[in-house]
Coordinates of C-alpha atoms and ligand atoms in Angstrom, one line a residue:
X10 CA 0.0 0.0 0.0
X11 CA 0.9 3.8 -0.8
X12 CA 1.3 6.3 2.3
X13 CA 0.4 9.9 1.9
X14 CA 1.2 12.0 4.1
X15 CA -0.8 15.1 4.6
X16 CA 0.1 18.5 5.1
X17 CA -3.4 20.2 4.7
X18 CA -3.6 20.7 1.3
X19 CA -7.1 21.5 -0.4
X20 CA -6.5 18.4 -2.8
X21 CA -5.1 15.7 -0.6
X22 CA -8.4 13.4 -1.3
X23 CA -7.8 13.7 -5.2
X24 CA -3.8 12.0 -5.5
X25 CA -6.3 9.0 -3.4
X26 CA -8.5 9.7 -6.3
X27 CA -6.4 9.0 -8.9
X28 CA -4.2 6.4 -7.5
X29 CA -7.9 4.4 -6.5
X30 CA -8.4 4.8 -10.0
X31 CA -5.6 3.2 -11.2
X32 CA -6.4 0.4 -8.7
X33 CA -3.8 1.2 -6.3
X34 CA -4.4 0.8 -2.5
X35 CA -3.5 4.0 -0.4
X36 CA -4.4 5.8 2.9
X37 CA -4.4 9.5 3.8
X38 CA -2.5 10.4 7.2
X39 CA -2.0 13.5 8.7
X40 CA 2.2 13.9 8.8
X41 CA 1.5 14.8 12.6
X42 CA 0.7 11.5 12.8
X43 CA 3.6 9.9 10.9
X44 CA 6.3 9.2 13.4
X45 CA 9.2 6.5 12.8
X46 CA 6.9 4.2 14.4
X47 CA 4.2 4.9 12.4
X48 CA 6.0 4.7 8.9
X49 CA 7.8 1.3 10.3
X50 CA 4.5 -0.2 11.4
X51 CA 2.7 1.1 7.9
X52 CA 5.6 -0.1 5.6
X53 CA 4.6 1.9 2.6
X54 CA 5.4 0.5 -0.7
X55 CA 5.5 4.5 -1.8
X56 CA 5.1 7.4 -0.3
X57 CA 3.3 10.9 -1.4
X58 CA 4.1 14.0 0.3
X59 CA 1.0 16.2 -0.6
X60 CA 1.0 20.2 -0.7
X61 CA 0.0 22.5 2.2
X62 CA -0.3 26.2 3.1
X63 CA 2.4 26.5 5.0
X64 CA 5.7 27.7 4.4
X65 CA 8.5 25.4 4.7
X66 CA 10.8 28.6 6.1
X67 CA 8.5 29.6 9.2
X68 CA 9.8 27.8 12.1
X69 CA 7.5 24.6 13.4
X70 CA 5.9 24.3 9.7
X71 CA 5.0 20.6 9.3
X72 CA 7.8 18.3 8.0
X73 CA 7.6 14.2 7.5
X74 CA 10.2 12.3 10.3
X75 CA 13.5 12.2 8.2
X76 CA 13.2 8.3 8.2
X77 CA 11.0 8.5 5.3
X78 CA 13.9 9.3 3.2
X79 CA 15.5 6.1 4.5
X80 CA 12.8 3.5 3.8
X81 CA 14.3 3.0 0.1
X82 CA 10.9 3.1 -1.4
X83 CA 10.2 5.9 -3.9
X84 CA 9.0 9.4 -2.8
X85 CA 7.0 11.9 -5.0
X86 CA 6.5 15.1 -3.0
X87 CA 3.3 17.9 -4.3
X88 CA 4.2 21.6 -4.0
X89 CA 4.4 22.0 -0.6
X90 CA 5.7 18.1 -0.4
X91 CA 8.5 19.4 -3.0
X92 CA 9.5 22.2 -1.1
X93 CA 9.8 20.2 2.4
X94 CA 12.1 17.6 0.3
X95 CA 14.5 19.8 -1.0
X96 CA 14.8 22.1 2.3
X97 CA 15.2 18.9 4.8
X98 CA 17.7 17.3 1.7
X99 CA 19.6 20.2 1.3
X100 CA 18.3 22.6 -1.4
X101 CA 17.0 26.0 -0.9
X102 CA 13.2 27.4 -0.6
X103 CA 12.2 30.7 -0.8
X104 CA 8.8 33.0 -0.6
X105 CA 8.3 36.9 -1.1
X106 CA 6.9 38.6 -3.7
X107 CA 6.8 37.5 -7.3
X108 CA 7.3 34.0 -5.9
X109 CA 3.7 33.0 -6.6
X110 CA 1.7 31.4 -9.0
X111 CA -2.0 30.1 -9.1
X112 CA -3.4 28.6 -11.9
X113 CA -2.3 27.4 -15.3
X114 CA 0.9 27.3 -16.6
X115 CA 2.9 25.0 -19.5
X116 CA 6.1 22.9 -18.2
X117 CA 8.5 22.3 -21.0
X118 CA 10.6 19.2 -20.7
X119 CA 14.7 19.5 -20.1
X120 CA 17.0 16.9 -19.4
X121 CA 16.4 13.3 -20.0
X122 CA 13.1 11.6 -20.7
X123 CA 12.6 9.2 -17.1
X124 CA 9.6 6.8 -17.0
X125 CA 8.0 9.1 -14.4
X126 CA 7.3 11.5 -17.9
X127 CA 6.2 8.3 -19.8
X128 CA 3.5 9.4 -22.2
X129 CA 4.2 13.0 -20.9
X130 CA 5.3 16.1 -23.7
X131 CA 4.2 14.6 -26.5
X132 CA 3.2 17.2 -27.9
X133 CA 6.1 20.0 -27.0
X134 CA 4.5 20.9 -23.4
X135 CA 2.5 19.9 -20.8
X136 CA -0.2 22.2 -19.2
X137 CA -0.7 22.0 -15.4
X138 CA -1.7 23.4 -12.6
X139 CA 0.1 25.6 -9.8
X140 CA -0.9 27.2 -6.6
X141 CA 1.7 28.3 -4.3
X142 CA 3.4 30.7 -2.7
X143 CA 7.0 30.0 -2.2
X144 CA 9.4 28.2 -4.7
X145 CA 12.6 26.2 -4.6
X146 CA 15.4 28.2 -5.2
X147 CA 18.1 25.7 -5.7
X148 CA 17.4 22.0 -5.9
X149 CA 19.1 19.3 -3.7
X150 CA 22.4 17.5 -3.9
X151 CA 21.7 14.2 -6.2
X152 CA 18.6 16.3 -7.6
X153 CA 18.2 16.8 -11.5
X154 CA 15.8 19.3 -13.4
X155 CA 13.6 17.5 -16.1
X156 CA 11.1 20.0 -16.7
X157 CA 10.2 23.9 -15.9
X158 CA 7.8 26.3 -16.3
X159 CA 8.4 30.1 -16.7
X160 CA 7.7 31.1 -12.8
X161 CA 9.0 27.7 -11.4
X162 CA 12.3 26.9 -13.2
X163 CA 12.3 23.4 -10.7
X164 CA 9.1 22.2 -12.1
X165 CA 9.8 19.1 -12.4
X166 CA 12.7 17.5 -10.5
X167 CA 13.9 13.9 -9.5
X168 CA 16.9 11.8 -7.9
X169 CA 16.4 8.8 -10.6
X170 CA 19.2 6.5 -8.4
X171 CA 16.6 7.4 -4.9
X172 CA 13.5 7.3 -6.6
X173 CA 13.1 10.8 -5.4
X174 CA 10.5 12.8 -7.3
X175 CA 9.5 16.4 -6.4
X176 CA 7.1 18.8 -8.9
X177 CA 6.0 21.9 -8.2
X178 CA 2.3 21.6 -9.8
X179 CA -0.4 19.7 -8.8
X180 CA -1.3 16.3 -11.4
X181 CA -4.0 15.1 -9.2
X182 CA -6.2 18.4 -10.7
X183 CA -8.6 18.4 -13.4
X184 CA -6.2 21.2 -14.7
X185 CA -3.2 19.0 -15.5
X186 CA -4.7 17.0 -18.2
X187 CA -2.1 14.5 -17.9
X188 CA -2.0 13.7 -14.7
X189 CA -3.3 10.7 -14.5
X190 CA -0.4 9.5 -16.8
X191 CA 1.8 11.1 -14.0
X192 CA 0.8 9.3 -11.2
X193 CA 0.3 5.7 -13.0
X194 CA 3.7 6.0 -14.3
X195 CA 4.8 6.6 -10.4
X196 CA 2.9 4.0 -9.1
X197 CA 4.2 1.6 -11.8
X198 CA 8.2 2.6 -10.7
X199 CA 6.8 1.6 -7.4
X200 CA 5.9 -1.8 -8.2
X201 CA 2.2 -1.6 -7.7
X202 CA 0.6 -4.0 -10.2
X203 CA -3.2 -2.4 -10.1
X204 CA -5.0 -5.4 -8.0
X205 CA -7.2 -3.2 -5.5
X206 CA -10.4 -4.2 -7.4
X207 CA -13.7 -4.1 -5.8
X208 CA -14.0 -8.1 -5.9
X209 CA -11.2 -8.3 -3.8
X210 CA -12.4 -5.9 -1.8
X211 CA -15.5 -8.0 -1.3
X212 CA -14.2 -11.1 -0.1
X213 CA -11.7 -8.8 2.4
X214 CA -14.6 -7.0 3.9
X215 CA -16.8 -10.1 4.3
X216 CA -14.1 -11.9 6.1
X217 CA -13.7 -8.3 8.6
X218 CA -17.6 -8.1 9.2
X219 CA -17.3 -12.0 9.9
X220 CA -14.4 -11.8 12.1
X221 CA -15.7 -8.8 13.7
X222 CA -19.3 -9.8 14.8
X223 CA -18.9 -13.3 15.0
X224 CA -22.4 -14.7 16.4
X225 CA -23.6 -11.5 17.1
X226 CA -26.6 -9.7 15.9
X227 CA -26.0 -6.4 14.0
X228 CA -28.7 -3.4 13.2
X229 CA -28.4 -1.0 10.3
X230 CA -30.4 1.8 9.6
X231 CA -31.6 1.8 6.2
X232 CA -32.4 4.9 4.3
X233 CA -32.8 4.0 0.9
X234 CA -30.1 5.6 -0.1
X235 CA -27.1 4.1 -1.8
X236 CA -24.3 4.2 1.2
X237 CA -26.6 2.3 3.1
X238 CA -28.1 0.2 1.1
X239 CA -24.6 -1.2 -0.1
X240 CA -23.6 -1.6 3.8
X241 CA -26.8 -4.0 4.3
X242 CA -26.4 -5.9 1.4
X243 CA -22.8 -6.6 2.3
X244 CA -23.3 -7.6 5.7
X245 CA -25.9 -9.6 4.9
X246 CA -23.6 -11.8 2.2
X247 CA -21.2 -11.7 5.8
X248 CA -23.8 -13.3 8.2
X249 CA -27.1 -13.4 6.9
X250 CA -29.8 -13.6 9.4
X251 CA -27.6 -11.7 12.4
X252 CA -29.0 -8.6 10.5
X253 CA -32.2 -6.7 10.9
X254 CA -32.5 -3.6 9.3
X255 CA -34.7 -0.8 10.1
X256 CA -36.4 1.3 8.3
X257 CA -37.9 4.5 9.4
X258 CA -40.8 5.9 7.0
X259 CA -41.4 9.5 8.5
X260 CA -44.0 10.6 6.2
X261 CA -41.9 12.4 3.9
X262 CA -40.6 10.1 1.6
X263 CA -41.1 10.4 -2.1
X264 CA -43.9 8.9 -4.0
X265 CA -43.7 5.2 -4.0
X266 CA -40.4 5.0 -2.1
X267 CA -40.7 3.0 1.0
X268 CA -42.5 0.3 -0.9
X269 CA -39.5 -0.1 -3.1
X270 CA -37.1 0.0 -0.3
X271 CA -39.3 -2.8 1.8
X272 CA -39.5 -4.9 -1.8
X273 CA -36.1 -4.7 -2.5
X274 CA -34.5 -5.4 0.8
X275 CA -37.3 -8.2 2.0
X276 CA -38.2 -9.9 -1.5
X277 CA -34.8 -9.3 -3.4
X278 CA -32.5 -10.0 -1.1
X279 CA -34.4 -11.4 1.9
X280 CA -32.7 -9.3 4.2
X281 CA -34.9 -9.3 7.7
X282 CA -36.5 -5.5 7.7
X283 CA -38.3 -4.0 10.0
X284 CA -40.8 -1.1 8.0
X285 CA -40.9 1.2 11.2
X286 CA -44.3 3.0 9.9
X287 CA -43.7 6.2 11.9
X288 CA -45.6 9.0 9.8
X289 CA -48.1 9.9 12.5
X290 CA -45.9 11.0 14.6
X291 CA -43.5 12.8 12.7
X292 CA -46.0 14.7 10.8
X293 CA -47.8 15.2 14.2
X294 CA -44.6 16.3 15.4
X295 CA -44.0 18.7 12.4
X296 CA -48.0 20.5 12.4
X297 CA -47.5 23.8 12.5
X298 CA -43.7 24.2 12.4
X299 CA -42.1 26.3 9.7
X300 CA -38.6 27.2 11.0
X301 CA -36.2 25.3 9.1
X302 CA -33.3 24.3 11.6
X303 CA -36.7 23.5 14.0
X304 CA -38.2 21.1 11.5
X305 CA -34.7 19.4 11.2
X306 CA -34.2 19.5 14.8
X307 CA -37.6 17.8 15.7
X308 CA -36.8 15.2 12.5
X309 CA -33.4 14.5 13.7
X310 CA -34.7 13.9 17.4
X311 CA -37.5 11.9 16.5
X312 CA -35.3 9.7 14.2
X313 CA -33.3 8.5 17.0
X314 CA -35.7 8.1 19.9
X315 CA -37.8 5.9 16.6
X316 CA -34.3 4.0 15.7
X317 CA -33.6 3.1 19.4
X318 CA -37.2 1.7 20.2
X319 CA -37.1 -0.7 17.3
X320 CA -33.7 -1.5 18.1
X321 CA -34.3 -2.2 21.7
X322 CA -37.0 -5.2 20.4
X323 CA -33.8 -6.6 18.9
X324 CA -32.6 -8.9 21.3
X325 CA -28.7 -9.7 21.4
X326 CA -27.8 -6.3 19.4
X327 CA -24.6 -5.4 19.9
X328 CA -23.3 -3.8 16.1
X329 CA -24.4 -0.8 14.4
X330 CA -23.9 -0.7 11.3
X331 CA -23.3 2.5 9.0
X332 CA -22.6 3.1 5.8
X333 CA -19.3 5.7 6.7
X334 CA -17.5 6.8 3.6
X335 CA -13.8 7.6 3.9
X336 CA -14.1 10.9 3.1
X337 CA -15.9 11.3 6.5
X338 CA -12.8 9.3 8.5
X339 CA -9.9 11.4 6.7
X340 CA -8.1 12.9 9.7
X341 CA -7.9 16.5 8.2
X342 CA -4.9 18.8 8.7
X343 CA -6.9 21.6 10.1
X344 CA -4.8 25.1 10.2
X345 CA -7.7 27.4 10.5
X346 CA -8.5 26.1 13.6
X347 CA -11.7 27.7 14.8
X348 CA -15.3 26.5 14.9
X349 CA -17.0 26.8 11.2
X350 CA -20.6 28.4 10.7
X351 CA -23.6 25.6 10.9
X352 CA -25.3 26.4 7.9
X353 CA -27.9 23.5 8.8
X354 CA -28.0 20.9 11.1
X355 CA -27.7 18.1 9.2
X356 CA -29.3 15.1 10.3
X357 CA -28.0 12.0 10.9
X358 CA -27.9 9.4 14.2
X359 CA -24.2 10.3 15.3
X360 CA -24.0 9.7 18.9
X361 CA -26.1 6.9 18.8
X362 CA -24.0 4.1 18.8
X363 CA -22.7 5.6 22.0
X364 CA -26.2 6.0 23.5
X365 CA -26.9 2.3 22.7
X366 CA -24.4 1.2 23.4
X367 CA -23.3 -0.5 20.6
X368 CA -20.5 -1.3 18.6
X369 CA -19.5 -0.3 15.2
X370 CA -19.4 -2.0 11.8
X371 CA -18.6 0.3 9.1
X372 CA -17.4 -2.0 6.0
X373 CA -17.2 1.3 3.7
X374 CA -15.1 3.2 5.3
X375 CA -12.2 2.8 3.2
X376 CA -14.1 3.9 0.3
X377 CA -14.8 6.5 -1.8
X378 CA -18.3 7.1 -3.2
X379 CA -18.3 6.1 -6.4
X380 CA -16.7 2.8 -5.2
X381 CA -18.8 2.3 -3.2
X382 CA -21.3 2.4 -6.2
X383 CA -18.6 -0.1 -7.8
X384 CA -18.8 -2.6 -4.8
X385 CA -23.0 -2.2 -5.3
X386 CA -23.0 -3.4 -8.7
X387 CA -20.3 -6.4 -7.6
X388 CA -23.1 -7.2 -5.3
X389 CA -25.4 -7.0 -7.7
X390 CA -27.5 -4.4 -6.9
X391 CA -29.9 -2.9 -9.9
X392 CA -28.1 0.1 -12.0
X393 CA -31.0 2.1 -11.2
X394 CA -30.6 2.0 -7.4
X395 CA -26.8 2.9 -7.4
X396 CA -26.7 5.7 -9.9
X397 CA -30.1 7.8 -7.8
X398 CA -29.2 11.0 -6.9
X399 CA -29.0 11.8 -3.0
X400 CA -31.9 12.2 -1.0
X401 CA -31.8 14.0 2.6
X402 CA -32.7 12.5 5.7
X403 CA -35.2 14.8 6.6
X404 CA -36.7 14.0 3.3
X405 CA -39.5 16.2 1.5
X406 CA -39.6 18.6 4.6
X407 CA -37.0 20.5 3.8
X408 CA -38.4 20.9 0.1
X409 CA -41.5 22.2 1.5
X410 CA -40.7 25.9 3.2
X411 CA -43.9 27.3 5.7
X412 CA -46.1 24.3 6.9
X413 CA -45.8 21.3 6.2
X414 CA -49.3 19.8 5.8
X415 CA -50.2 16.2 4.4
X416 CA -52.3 18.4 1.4
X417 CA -48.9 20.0 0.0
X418 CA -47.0 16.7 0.7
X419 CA -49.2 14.7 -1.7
X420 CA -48.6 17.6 -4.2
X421 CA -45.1 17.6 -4.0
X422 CA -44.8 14.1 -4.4
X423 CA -46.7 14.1 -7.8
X424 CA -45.0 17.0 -9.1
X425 CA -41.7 15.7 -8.0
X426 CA -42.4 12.2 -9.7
X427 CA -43.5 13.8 -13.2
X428 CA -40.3 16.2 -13.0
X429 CA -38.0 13.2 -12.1
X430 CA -39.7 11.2 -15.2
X431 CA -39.2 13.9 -17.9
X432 CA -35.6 13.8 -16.6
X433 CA -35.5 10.2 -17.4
X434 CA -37.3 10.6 -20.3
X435 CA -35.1 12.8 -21.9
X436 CA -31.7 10.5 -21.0
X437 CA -30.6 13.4 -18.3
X438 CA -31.0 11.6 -14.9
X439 CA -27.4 10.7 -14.8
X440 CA -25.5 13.6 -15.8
X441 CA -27.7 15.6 -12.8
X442 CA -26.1 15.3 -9.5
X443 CA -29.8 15.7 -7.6
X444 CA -33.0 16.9 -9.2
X445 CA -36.5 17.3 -7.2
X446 CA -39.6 20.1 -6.5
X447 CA -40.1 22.7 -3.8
X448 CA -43.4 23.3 -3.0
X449 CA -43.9 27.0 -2.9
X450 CA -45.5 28.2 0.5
X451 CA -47.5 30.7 -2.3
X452 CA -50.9 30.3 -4.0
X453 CA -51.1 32.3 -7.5
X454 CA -53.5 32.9 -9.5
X455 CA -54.2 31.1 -13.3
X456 CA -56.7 30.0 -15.5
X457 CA -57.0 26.7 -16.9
X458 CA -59.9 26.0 -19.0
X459 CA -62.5 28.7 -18.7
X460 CA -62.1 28.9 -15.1
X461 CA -59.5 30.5 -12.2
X462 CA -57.0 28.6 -10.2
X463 CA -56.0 29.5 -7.4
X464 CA -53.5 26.9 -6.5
X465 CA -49.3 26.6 -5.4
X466 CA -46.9 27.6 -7.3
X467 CA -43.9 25.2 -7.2
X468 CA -39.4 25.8 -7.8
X469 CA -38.1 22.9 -10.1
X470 CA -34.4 22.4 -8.4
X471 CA -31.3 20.5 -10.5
X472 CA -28.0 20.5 -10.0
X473 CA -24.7 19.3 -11.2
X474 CA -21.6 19.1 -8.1
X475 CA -18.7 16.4 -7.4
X476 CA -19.6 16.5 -3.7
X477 CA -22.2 18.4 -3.0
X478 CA -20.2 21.2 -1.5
X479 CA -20.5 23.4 -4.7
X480 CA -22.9 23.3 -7.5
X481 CA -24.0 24.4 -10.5
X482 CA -27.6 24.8 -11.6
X483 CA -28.3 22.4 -14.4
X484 CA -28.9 24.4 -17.9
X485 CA -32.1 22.7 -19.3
X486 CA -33.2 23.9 -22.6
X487 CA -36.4 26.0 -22.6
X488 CA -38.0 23.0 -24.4
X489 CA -37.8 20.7 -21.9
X490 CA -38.8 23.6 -18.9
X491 CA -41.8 24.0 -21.3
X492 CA -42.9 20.5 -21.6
X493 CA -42.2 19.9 -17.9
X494 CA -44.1 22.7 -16.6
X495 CA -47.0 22.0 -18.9
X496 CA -46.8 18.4 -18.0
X497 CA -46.9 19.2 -14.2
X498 CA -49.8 21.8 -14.5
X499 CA -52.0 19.3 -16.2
X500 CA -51.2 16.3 -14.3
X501 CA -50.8 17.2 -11.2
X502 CA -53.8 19.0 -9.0
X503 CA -52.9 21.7 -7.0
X504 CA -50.2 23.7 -8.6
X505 CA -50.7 25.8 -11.3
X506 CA -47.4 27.9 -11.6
X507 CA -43.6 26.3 -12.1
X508 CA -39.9 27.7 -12.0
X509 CA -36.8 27.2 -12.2
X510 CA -34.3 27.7 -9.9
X511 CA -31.3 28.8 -11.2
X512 CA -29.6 29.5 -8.4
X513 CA -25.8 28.0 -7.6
X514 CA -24.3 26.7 -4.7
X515 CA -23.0 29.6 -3.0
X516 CA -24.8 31.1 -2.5
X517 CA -27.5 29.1 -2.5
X518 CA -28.1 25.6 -1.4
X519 CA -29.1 22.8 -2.8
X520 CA -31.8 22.4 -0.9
X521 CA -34.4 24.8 -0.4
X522 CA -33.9 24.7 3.7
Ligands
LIG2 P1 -27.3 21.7 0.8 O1 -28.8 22.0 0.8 O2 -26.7 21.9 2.2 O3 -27.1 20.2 0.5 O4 -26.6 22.4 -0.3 C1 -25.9 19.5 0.2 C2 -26.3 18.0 0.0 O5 -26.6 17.5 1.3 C3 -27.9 16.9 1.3 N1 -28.5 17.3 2.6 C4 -28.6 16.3 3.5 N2 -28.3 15.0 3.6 N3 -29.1 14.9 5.8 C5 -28.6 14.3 4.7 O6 -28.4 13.1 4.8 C6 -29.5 16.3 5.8 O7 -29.9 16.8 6.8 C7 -29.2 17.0 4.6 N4 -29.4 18.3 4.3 C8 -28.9 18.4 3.0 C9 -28.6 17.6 0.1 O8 -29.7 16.8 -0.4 C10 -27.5 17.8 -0.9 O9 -27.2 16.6 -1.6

């Protein structure tokens, strides 16, 4: 396996990107965690030294224990990783002004052609991508130059006879084109043969969850959506009947969804599910409330008092398990330090393991999400089910700003299930990271017919994002906004106006609450 070592970089999570894609096993660790004991214990086949914002001049900025240099395995060190290199090996860094450079730049090659530049200046130069602040000034003993830019004249350096490598840019971005090339030639001088594949991972992971529960029973929450969904159908090839999962229907589900979730999980799989049919008292919970962070509050709550009852009736539970990605695990190198903003509480049942009692089992927490949607369709899971966009826990209520009231719910459902069907219709469900209706706390008036409506109006919301962080509204053609409207006017009672939201994320959200 391949070690990176973190030193708070923005992009740390993409060089694991790339390298998962090329099949190649590796873990993020913060370098305050990296001691001698640490890298001995680890025994990395390779190691990556990402970038950072730090400065390798100020005193006490972050540095890997010098023993990495002695492991004789190859190092590739990212900006901030190529400066810490060449100041602990004995070239020079320096910052001040003119020193920077953000964005995109062209590398020309110099020197010899080495296999980490296979496939690389093809054509006469590369484009890739910068952002720093300081820059080597003169590169270390045993170092050789084999490419440069016009602001970083050490773009590209290496100790061939080491295995040292050191580049000033960042391949693991979008904006180097080529990096992907970059890093498989790397991995290749490292030995790595490309064998992390998601039927290996399989059997691995069914032999942990087996090992780890043994005759135990386990719980899993189940949401429907795809992180969980993959978790349960996992653990269940592990140890069958040891697990029950629950699912909580709250009343705001989408149309038709808990009855695919129940069918799926009982009559496809034959996983034992518990349909916890709690939509009278969430709903009765919710009359009357119209403060977002309130409704997700009294959701959130209610979810785990509901969860824990149906647990309880479990007897011999001692696993939880949840369907943790890796991005949620990374240790992050935090330099800001203080408390961020709550934009919105976001519910989920953290702290509940704790408040049971239980144990963990969290078989996807070395994954990323779309491998998690790879290990789904090893487990055979329909194409449908993996690829659907994301759905929030607190479901429809957060789509439905003022009161929430059973009447709008039903509307929202219909007009959200015509809107998600044109979207299939017309082959777009996939390139659209989440797509669904707000009902409009508004009544307009219309006229349909000879007569006049007064009914809701309703926000048609569609997005395109990588993680759900930032977005994009998704640029329908007026066509399609035509038909879809017209469609939702006529089929569905009890909205007779439709927009679009074409707001992005910032500065809006995604959601409407
Ligand atoms: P926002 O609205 O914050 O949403 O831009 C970003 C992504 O998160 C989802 N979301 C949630 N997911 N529990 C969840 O499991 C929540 O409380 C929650 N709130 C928002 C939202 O659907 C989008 O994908």
């Amino acid at each position: 396996r391949l070690l990176i070592i973190d030193f708070g970089s923005q992009v740390t999570q993409l060089i694991a990107r790339r390298l998962r894609e090329l099949s190649v096993y590796c873990e993020i660790h913060p370098f305050q965690k990296v001691t001698p004991a640490f890298l001995a214990e680890f025994a990395p086949k390779a190691v990556i030294l990402s970038g950072g914002p730090a400065s390798v001049i100020d005193e006490g900025s972050p540095r890997p224990p010098k023993a990495v240099f002695d492991l004789d395995v190859p190092i590739l060190g990212i900006c901030y990783g190529q400066q810490v290199m060449m100041h602990m090996l004995g070239g020079k860094v320096e910052s001040g002004h003119g020193t920077a450079e953000f964005g995109r730049a062209y590398v020309v090659p110099t020197g010899d052609k080495i296999g980490l530049l296979d496939g690389w200046f093809e054509q006469d130069k590369e484009q890739v991508w910068m952002s720093h602040g300081d820059h080597v000034s003169a590169i270390a003993p045993g170092f050789e130059v084999y490419g440069t830019s016009p602001n970083a004249p050490f773009a590209i350096t290496a100790d061939t006879t080491r295995g040292f490598y050191a580049v000033q840019f960042h391949p693991e971005v979008h904006h180097t084109p080529n990096g992907a090339k970059f890093y498989e030639n790397f991995v290749k001088m490292a030995g790595f043969t490309g064998d992390w594949t998601m039927g290996a991972y399989r059997e691995q992971a069914i032999d942990a969850i087996r090992e780890q529960v043994g005759d135990k029973q386990v719980i899993c929450g189940l949401s429907g959506g795809v992180d969980s969904s993959v978790a349960a159908v996992l653990i269940h090839e592990a140890i069958g009947d040891q697990l029950t999962c629950v699912f909580v229907d709250h009343g705001l589900l989408r149309k038709d969804e808990a009855e695919e979730v129940v069918k799926m999980f009982r009559d496809n799989y034959k996983i034992k599910l518990i349909y916890a049919d709690e939509k009278e008292l969430f709903l009765g919970a919710l009359d009357g409330q119209s403060d977002p962070e309130t409704k997700r509050k009294i959701i959130g709550g209610l979810f785990i008092d509901v969860f824990q009852k149906y647990a309880n009736e479990i007897e011999g539970a001692e696993f939880l398990a949840q369907g943790t990605l890796y991005p949620d695990v990374i240790e992050s190198v935090s330099f800001s330090g203080g408390p961020s903003v709550t934009i919105k509480s976001h519910h989920n049942v953290g702290g509940l393991p704790e408040k049971m009692g239980l144990k963990l089992v969290e078989p996807l927490r070395e994954l990323f999400k779309d491998e998690v949607r790879a290990l789904g369709r090893e487990l055979g899971l329909p194409a449908s089910f993996i690829g659907r966009h994301p759905f929030p826990g607190p479901g429809l209520a957060i789509r439905c700003p003022g009161e929430i009231t059973r009447a709008k719910l039903e509307i929202l459902r219909e007009a959200d299930a015509v809107y998600i069907d044109q979207i299939r219709k017309h082959g777009l469900y996939d390139e659209i990271w989440q797509a669904f209706v707000a009902i409009l706390p508004v009544r307009t008036v219309g006229v349909m017919g000879d007569g006049r409506t007064y009914d809701f109006a309703c926000a048609l919301r569609a997005v395109t994002s990588v993680d759900g962080m930032t977005a994009d509204y998704y640029p329908f053609t007026h066509e399609f906004l035509g038909e879809t409207a017209t469609r939702i006017i006529n089929e569905v009672q009890g909205i007779n106006r439709v927009t679009y939201d074409i707001t992005s994320k910032p500065p809006g959200t995604i959601e409407w609450e």
